[in-house]
XYZ file of C-alpha atoms in Angstrom:
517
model
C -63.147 -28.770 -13.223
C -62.195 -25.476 -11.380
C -59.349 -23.851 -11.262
C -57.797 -22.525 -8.365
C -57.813 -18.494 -7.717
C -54.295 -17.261 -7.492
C -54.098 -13.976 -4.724
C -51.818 -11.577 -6.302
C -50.400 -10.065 -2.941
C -49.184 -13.940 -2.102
C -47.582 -13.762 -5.868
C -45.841 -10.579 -5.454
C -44.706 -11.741 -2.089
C -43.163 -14.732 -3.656
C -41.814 -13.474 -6.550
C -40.058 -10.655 -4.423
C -38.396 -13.289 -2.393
C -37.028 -14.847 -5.422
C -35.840 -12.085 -6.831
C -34.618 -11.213 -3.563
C -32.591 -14.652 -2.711
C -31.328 -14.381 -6.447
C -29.963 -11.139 -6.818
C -28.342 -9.208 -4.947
C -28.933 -5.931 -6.421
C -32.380 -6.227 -6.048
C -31.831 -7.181 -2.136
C -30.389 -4.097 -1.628
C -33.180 -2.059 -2.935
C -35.762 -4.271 -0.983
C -33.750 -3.783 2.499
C -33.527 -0.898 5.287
C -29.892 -0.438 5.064
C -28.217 0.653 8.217
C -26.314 3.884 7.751
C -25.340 6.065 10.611
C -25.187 4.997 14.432
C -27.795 6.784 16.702
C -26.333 5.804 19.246
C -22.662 4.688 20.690
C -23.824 1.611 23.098
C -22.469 -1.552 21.242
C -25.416 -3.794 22.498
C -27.892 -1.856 20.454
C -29.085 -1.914 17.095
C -28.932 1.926 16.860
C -28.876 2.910 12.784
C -30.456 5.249 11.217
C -31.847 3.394 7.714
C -31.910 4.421 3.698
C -34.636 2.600 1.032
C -32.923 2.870 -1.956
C -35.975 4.460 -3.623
C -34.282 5.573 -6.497
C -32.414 2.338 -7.171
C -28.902 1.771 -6.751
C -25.737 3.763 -7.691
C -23.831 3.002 -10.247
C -20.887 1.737 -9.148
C -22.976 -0.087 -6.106
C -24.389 -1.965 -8.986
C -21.428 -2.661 -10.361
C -20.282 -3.681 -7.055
C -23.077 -5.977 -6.601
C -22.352 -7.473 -9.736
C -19.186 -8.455 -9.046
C -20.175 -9.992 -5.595
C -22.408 -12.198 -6.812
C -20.356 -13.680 -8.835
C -18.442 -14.450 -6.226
C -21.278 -16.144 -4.358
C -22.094 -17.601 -7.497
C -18.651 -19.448 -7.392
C -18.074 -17.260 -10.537
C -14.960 -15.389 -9.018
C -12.706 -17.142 -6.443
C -11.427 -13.701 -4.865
C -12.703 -10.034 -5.160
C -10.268 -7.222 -4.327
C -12.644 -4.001 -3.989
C -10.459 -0.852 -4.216
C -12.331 2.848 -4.339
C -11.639 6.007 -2.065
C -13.072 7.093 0.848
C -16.380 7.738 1.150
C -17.362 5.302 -2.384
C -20.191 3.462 0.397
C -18.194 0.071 -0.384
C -17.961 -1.204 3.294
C -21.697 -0.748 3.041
C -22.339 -2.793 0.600
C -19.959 -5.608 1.174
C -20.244 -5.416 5.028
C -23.834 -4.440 5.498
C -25.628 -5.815 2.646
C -23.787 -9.005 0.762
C -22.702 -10.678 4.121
C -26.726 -11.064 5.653
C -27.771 -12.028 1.891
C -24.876 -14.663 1.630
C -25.444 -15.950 4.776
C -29.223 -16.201 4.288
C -28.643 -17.646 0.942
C -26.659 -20.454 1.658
C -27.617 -21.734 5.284
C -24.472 -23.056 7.547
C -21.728 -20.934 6.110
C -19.670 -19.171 8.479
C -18.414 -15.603 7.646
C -15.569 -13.751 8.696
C -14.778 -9.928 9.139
C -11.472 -8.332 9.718
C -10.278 -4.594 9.730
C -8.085 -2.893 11.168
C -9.393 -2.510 14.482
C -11.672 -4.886 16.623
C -14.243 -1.690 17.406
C -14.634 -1.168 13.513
C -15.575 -5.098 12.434
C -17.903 -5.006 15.519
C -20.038 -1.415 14.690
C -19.937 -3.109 10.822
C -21.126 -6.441 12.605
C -24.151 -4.094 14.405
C -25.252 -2.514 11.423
C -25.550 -6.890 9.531
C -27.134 -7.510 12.779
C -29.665 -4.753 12.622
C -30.617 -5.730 8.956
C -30.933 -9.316 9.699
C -33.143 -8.230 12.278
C -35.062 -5.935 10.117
C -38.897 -6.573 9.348
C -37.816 -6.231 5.685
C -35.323 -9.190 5.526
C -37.570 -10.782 7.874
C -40.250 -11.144 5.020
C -37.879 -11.646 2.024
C -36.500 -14.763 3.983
C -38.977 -15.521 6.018
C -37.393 -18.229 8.596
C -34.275 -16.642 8.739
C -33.352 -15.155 11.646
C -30.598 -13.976 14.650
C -30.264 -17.628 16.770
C -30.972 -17.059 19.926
C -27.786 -17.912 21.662
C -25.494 -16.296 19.521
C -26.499 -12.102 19.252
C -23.360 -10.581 20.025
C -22.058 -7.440 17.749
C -19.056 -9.170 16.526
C -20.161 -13.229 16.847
C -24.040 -13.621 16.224
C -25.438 -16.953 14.113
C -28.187 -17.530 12.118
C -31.641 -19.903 12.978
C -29.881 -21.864 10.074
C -26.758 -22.226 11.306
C -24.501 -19.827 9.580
C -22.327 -17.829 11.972
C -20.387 -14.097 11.834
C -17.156 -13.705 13.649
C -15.666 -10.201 13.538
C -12.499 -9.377 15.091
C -9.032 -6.534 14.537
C -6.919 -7.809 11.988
C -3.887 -7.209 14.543
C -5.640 -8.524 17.283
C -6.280 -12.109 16.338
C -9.064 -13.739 15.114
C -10.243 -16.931 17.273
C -13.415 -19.064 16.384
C -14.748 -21.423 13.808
C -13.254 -21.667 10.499
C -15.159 -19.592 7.897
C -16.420 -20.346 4.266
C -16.250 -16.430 3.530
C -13.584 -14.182 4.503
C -14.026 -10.228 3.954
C -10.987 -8.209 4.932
C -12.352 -4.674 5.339
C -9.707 -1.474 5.714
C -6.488 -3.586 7.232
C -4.228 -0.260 7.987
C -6.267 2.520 9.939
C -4.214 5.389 8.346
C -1.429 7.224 6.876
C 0.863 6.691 9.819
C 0.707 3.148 9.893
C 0.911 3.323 6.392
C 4.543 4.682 6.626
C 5.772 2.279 8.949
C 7.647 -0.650 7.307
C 6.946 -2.544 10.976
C 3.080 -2.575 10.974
C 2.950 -2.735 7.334
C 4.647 -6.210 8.015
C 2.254 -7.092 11.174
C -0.546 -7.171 8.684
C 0.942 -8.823 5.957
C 2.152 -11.830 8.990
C -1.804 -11.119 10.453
C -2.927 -11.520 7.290
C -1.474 -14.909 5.995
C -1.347 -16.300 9.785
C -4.773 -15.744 10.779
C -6.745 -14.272 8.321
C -6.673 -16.881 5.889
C -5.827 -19.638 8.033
C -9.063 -19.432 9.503
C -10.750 -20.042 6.153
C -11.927 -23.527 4.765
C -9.923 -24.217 1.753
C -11.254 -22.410 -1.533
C -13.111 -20.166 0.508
C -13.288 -16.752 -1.991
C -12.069 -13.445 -0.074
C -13.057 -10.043 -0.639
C -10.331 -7.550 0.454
C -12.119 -4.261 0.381
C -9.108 -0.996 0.785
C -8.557 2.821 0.094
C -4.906 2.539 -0.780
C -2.590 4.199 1.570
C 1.003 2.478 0.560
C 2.469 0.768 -2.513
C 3.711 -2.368 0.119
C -0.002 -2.599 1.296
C -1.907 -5.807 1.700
C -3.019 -5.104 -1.775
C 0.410 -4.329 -3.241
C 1.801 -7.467 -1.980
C -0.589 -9.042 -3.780
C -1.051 -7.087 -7.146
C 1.346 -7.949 -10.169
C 4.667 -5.159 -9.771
C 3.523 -4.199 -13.021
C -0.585 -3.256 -11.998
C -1.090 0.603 -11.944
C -4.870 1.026 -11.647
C -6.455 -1.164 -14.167
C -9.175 -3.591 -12.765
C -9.499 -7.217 -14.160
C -8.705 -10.639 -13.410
C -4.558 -10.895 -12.027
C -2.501 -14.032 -11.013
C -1.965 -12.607 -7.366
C 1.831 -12.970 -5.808
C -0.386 -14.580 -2.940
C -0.854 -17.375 -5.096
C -4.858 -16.850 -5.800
C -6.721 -15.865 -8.594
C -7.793 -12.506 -7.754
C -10.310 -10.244 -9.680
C -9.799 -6.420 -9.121
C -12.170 -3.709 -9.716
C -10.608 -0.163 -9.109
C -12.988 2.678 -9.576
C -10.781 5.590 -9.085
C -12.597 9.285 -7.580
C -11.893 10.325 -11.157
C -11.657 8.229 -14.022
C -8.478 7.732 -15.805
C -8.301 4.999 -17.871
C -10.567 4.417 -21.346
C -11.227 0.705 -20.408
C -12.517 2.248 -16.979
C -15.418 -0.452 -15.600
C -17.993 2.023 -15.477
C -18.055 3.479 -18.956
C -16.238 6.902 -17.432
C -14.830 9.250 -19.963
C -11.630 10.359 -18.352
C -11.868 13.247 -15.457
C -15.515 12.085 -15.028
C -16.454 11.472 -11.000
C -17.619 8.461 -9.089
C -20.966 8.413 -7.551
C -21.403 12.791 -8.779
C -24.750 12.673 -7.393
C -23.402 12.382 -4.359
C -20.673 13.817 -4.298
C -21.924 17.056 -5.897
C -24.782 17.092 -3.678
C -24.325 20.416 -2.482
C -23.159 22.559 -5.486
C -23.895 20.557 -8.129
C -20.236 19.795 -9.299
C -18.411 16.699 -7.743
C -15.333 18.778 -8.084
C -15.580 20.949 -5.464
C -15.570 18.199 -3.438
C -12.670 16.723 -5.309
C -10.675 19.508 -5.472
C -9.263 20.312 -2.342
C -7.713 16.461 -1.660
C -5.850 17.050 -5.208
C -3.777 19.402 -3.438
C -1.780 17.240 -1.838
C -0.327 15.112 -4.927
C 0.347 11.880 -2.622
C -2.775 12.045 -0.956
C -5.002 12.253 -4.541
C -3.125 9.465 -5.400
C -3.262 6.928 -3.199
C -6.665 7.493 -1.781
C -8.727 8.855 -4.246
C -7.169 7.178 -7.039
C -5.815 4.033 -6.117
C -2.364 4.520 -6.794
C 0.088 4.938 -3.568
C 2.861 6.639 -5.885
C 1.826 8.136 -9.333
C 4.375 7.436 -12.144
C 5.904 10.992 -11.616
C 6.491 10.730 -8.458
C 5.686 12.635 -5.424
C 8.557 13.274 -2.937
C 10.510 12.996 -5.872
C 9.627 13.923 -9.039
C 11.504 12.586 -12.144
C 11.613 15.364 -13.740
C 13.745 16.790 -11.409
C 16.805 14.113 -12.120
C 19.226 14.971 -15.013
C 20.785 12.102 -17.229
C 24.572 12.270 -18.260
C 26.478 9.821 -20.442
C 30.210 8.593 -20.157
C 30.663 11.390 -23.087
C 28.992 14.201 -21.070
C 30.563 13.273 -17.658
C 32.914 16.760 -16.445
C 36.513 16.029 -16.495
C 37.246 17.198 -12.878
C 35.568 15.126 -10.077
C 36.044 14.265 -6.808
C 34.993 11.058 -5.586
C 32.702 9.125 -2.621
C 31.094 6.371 -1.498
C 27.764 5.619 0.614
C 26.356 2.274 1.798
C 22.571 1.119 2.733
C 23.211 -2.040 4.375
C 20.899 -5.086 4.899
C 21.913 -7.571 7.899
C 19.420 -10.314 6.928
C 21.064 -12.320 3.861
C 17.870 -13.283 1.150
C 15.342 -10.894 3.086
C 13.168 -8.259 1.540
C 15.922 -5.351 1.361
C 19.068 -5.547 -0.652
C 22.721 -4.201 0.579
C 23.444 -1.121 -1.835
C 26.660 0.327 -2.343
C 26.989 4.123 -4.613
C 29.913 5.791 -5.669
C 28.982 9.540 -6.161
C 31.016 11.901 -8.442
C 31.063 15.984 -7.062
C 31.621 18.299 -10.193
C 33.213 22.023 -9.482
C 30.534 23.905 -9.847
C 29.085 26.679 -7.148
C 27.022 25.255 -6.269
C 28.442 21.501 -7.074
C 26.257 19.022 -8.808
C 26.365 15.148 -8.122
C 26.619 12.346 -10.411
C 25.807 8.563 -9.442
C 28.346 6.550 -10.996
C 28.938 3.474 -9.780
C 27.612 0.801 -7.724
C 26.333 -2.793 -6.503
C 23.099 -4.029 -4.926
C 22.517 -7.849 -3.767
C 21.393 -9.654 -1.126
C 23.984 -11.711 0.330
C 26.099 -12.302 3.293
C 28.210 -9.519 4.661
C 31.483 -10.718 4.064
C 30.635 -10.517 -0.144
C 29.462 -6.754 0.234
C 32.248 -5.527 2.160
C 34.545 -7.332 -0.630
C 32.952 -5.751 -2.831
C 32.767 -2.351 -1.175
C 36.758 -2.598 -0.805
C 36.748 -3.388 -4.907
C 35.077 -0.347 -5.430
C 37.083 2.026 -3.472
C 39.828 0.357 -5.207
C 38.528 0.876 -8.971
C 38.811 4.699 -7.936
C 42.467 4.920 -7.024
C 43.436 6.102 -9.812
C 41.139 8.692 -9.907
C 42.315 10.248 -6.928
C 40.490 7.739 -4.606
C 37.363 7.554 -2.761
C 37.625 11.274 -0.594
C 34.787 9.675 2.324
C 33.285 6.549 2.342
C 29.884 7.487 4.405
C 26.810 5.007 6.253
C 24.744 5.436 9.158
C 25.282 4.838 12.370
C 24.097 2.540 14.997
C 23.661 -1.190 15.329
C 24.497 -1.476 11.529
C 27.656 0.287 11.957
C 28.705 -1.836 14.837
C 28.173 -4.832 13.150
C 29.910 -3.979 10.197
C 32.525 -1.671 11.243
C 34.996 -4.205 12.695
C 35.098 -6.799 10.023
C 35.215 -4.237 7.388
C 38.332 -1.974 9.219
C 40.196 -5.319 9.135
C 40.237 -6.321 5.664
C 40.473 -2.704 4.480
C 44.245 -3.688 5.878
C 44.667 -6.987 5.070
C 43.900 -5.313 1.596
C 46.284 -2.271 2.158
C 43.087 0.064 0.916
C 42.950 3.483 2.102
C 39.616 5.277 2.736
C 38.236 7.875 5.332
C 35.002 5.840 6.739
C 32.249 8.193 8.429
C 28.783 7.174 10.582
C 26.535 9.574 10.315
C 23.480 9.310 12.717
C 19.748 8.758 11.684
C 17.814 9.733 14.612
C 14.623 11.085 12.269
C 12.536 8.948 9.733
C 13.666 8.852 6.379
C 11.311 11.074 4.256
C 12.547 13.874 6.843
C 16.676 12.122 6.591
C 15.800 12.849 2.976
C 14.499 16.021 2.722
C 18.668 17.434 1.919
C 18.628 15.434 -1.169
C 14.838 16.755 -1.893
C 16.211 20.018 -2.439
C 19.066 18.950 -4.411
C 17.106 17.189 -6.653
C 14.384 19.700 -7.394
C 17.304 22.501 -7.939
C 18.357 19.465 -10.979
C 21.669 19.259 -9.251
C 21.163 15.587 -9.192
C 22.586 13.506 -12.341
C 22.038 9.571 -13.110
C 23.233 7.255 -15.953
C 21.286 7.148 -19.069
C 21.369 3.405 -18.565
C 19.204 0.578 -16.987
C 20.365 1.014 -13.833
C 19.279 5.159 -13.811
C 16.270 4.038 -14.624
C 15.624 2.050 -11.599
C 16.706 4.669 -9.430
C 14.114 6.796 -10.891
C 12.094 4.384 -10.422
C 12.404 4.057 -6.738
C 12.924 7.521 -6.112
C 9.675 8.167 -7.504
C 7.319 5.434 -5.194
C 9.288 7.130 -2.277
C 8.301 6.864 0.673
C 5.617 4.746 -0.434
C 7.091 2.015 -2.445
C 8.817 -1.632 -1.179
C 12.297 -0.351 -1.819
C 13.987 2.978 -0.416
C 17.911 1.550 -0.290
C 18.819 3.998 -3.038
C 17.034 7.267 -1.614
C 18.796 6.319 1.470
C 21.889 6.456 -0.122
C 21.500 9.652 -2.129
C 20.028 11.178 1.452
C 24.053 10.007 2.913
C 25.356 11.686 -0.480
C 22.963 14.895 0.351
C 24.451 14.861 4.198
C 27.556 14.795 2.625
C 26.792 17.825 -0.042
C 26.123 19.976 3.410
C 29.821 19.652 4.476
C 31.347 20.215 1.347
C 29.364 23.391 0.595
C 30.647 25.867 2.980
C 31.926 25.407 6.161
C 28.703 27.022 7.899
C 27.145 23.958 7.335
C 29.779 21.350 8.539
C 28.666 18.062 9.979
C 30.273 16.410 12.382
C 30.141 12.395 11.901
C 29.221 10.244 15.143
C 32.514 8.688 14.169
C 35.391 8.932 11.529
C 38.852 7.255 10.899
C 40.966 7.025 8.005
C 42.840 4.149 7.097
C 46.374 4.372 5.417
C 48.050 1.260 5.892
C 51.069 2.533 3.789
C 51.598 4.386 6.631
């Protein structure tokens, strides 16, 4: 009886390509990963390549980790979230999407971001590794189908297809058993606007996951620019950095891994001790200290925060600061105070913003400080609000009444103004009403009440409802909510023409109503 010879070079083959097809961390180090274009034309496969001679990273292998399991069925959704520059598109993008797709023949993948021209140079660089010699001889078999070789829609010899596409611009095709939602907002100005940020939300549920089979796992892959991101709208109100498996306000099991630029938590996923960087030997490359690469984005508070470390508004805060805001007591409250009124209005009864009335208190000091006491928020029809804004001006009376009675003007005032001018007499209230207009954007509307603020001219009740003004004061401008900054900006605006008449403001329109008269 013989026994047959076994070639070691067709053992080491094999063995690579099971190691290979089983784990993905070892893929990566056996493929030419696409880095940098060489060149701009979209039909090529123009990357320069990295071997991963020294192994992987180790948050890429953390990363990796955490992908497989989702292949693995392990984890139904993966939400990736590290700053700029971490290499995650890479990994998710360039190297899990070929390896799932090669893995588990006839599953269709999907790529979004934020623009169709980023999915599609991500969708060149798969291509180019799928085509690679390497891949090539760890899945021997697998390869680009022959009708199908586009940048953004190319399929597989067995039968799995990639559809890439811009978020915003709609995705059209086959329905996909993987969705990967790569970078949704392309910056800091979209960021800001409460319009877009709602686009990609509406993009998001609409076609994003539409076009996914049911229980198809997600990985949503972002730098966080904005506390109502895709991300925040999905995240517990109560997450602030940690990663971990969440009950997402989506509905779906999501689990999370945050690796901040700098560590910050003790629990943090890669074993950091706090202030220690991600990825240093990179990042230090050229000195030899990550910091110095670090350093000059912690300058700008909001930016370090958000980007780098995952957290859109740090606890305290940016454009406002919470230290800045005094606290005062019924007890501590001056004696002599003059009174007035602001209103944020919201015309869309149960939406997303609520209709907040303030009554401000102006002290006698040089110069004066304000106090915030009084008020109502709710979302409800207008008729209940301006009820309620009449019972407040009527509370006062006896404290000398409500001086001004102050919102902005425009379509909100127009809408409002009539209805509210009529039961003001059919109540026989008195109060000066004033429109004051908001041609700018908010954080620069704000910027009076900045000042007042910082110079701790600014006091709030030592009660709940202080403490959720300071607590949307300090996520401004990046948080969900902005109805009371917009109403200490009117009391700020109002501050200016009170304080010397150098600095008088002239209201787009004002009339006062004395029906004793």
């Amino acid at each position: 009886m013989t026994t047959a010879t076994v070639d070691p070079r067709q053992a080491a083959i094999a063995a690579r390509r099971r190691l290979a097809k089983e784990s993905l961390a070892d893929f990566a180090c056996m493929v030419d990963i696409p880095t940098a274009p060489i060149t701009d034309a979209e039909d090529e496969d123009a990357f320069s390549v990295m071997r991963l001679d020294k192994g992987l990273a180790a948050h890429h292998a953390l990363l990796c980790t955490e992908l497989q399991d989702l292949a693995d069925g392990k984890t139904p959704n993966l939400m990736v979230l590290m700053p700029p520059g971490s290499a995650k598109s890479t990994y998710v993008d360039v190297v899990f999407i070929p390896w799932f797709m090669a893995r588990f023949p006839r599953r269709n993948v999907i790529l979004a971001s934020y623009a169709a021209n980023i999915a599609r140079k991500q969708g060149r660089r798969a291509r180019q590794l799928v085509n690679s010699s390497a891949f090539s001889s760890l899945f021997p078999g697998v390869a680009l189908s022959g009708h199908a070789k586009a940048a953004d829609e190319w399929s597989l010899t067995t039968g799995g297809e990639y559809m890439a596409g811009g978020l915003l611009g709609g995705l059209t095709g086959n329905r996909g058993a993987l969705g990967v939602l790569d970078d949704p907002v392309a910056g800091r100005e979209e960021a800001e606007s409460e319009t877009i940020r709602q686009k990609t939300w509406d993009a998001y549920v609409d076609d994003f996951c539409s076009r996914l089979i049911p229980g198809s796992p997600q990985v949503l892959i972002l730098t966080r620019w904005h506390q109502d991101d895709v991300a925040g709208r999905i995240l517990p109100e109560t997450w602030n950095g940690e990663s971990g498996w969440f009950d997402g306000r989506d509905g779906r099991r999501w689990k999370v891994l945050c690796l901040p630029a700098l560590a910050e938590k003790p629990d943090d996923p890669l074993g950091r001790a706090k202030g220690e960087s991600l990825w240093p030997e990179w990042f230090g490359r050229q000195s030899g200290d990550p910091m110095d690469h670090w350093r000059p984005f912690q300058r700008n508070l909001r930016t370090w925060s958000s980007l780098y470390q995952q957290r859109p508004s740090p606890e305290e805060g940016t454009y406002f600061q919470r230290g800045w805001f005094k606290r005062f007591t019924e007890e501590t409250l001056p004696r002599s105070l003059r009174y007035f009124g602001t209103s944020d209005y919201a015309v869309t009864e149960g939406g997303g913003d609520n209709t907040v009335l303030r009554v401000w208190a102006v002290d006698s000091a040089d110069p004066p400080n304000i106090y915030l006491v009084d008020g109502w928020r709710g979302q409800t029809t207008s008729d209940v609000w301006i009820e309620t804004q009449i019972d407040l001006i009527e509370r006062y009376r006896h404290k000398g009444g409500i001086q001004r009675w102050v919102g902005e003007a425009g379509v909100i005032q127009k809408a409002i103004e009539p209805m509210l001018i009529r039961r003001l007499r059919e109540r026989r209230v008195s109060c000066r009403l004033e429109w004051l207009p908001s041609a700018v954007d908010k954080p620069t509307r704000a910027r009076g009440a900045q000042a007042l603020a910082r110079e701790g001219r600014v006091f709030v009740r030592d009660d709940a409802d202080g403490d959720c003004f300071l607590d949307e004061a300090a996520l401004f401008p990046a948080g969900k909510f902005d109805d009371d900054v917009d109403n200490l900006s009117l009391m700020g605006r109002i501050i200016d023409t009170i304080s010397g008449p150098a600095r008088k403001e002239r209201p787009t329109h004002a009339e006062d109503f004395s029906p004793f008269a």
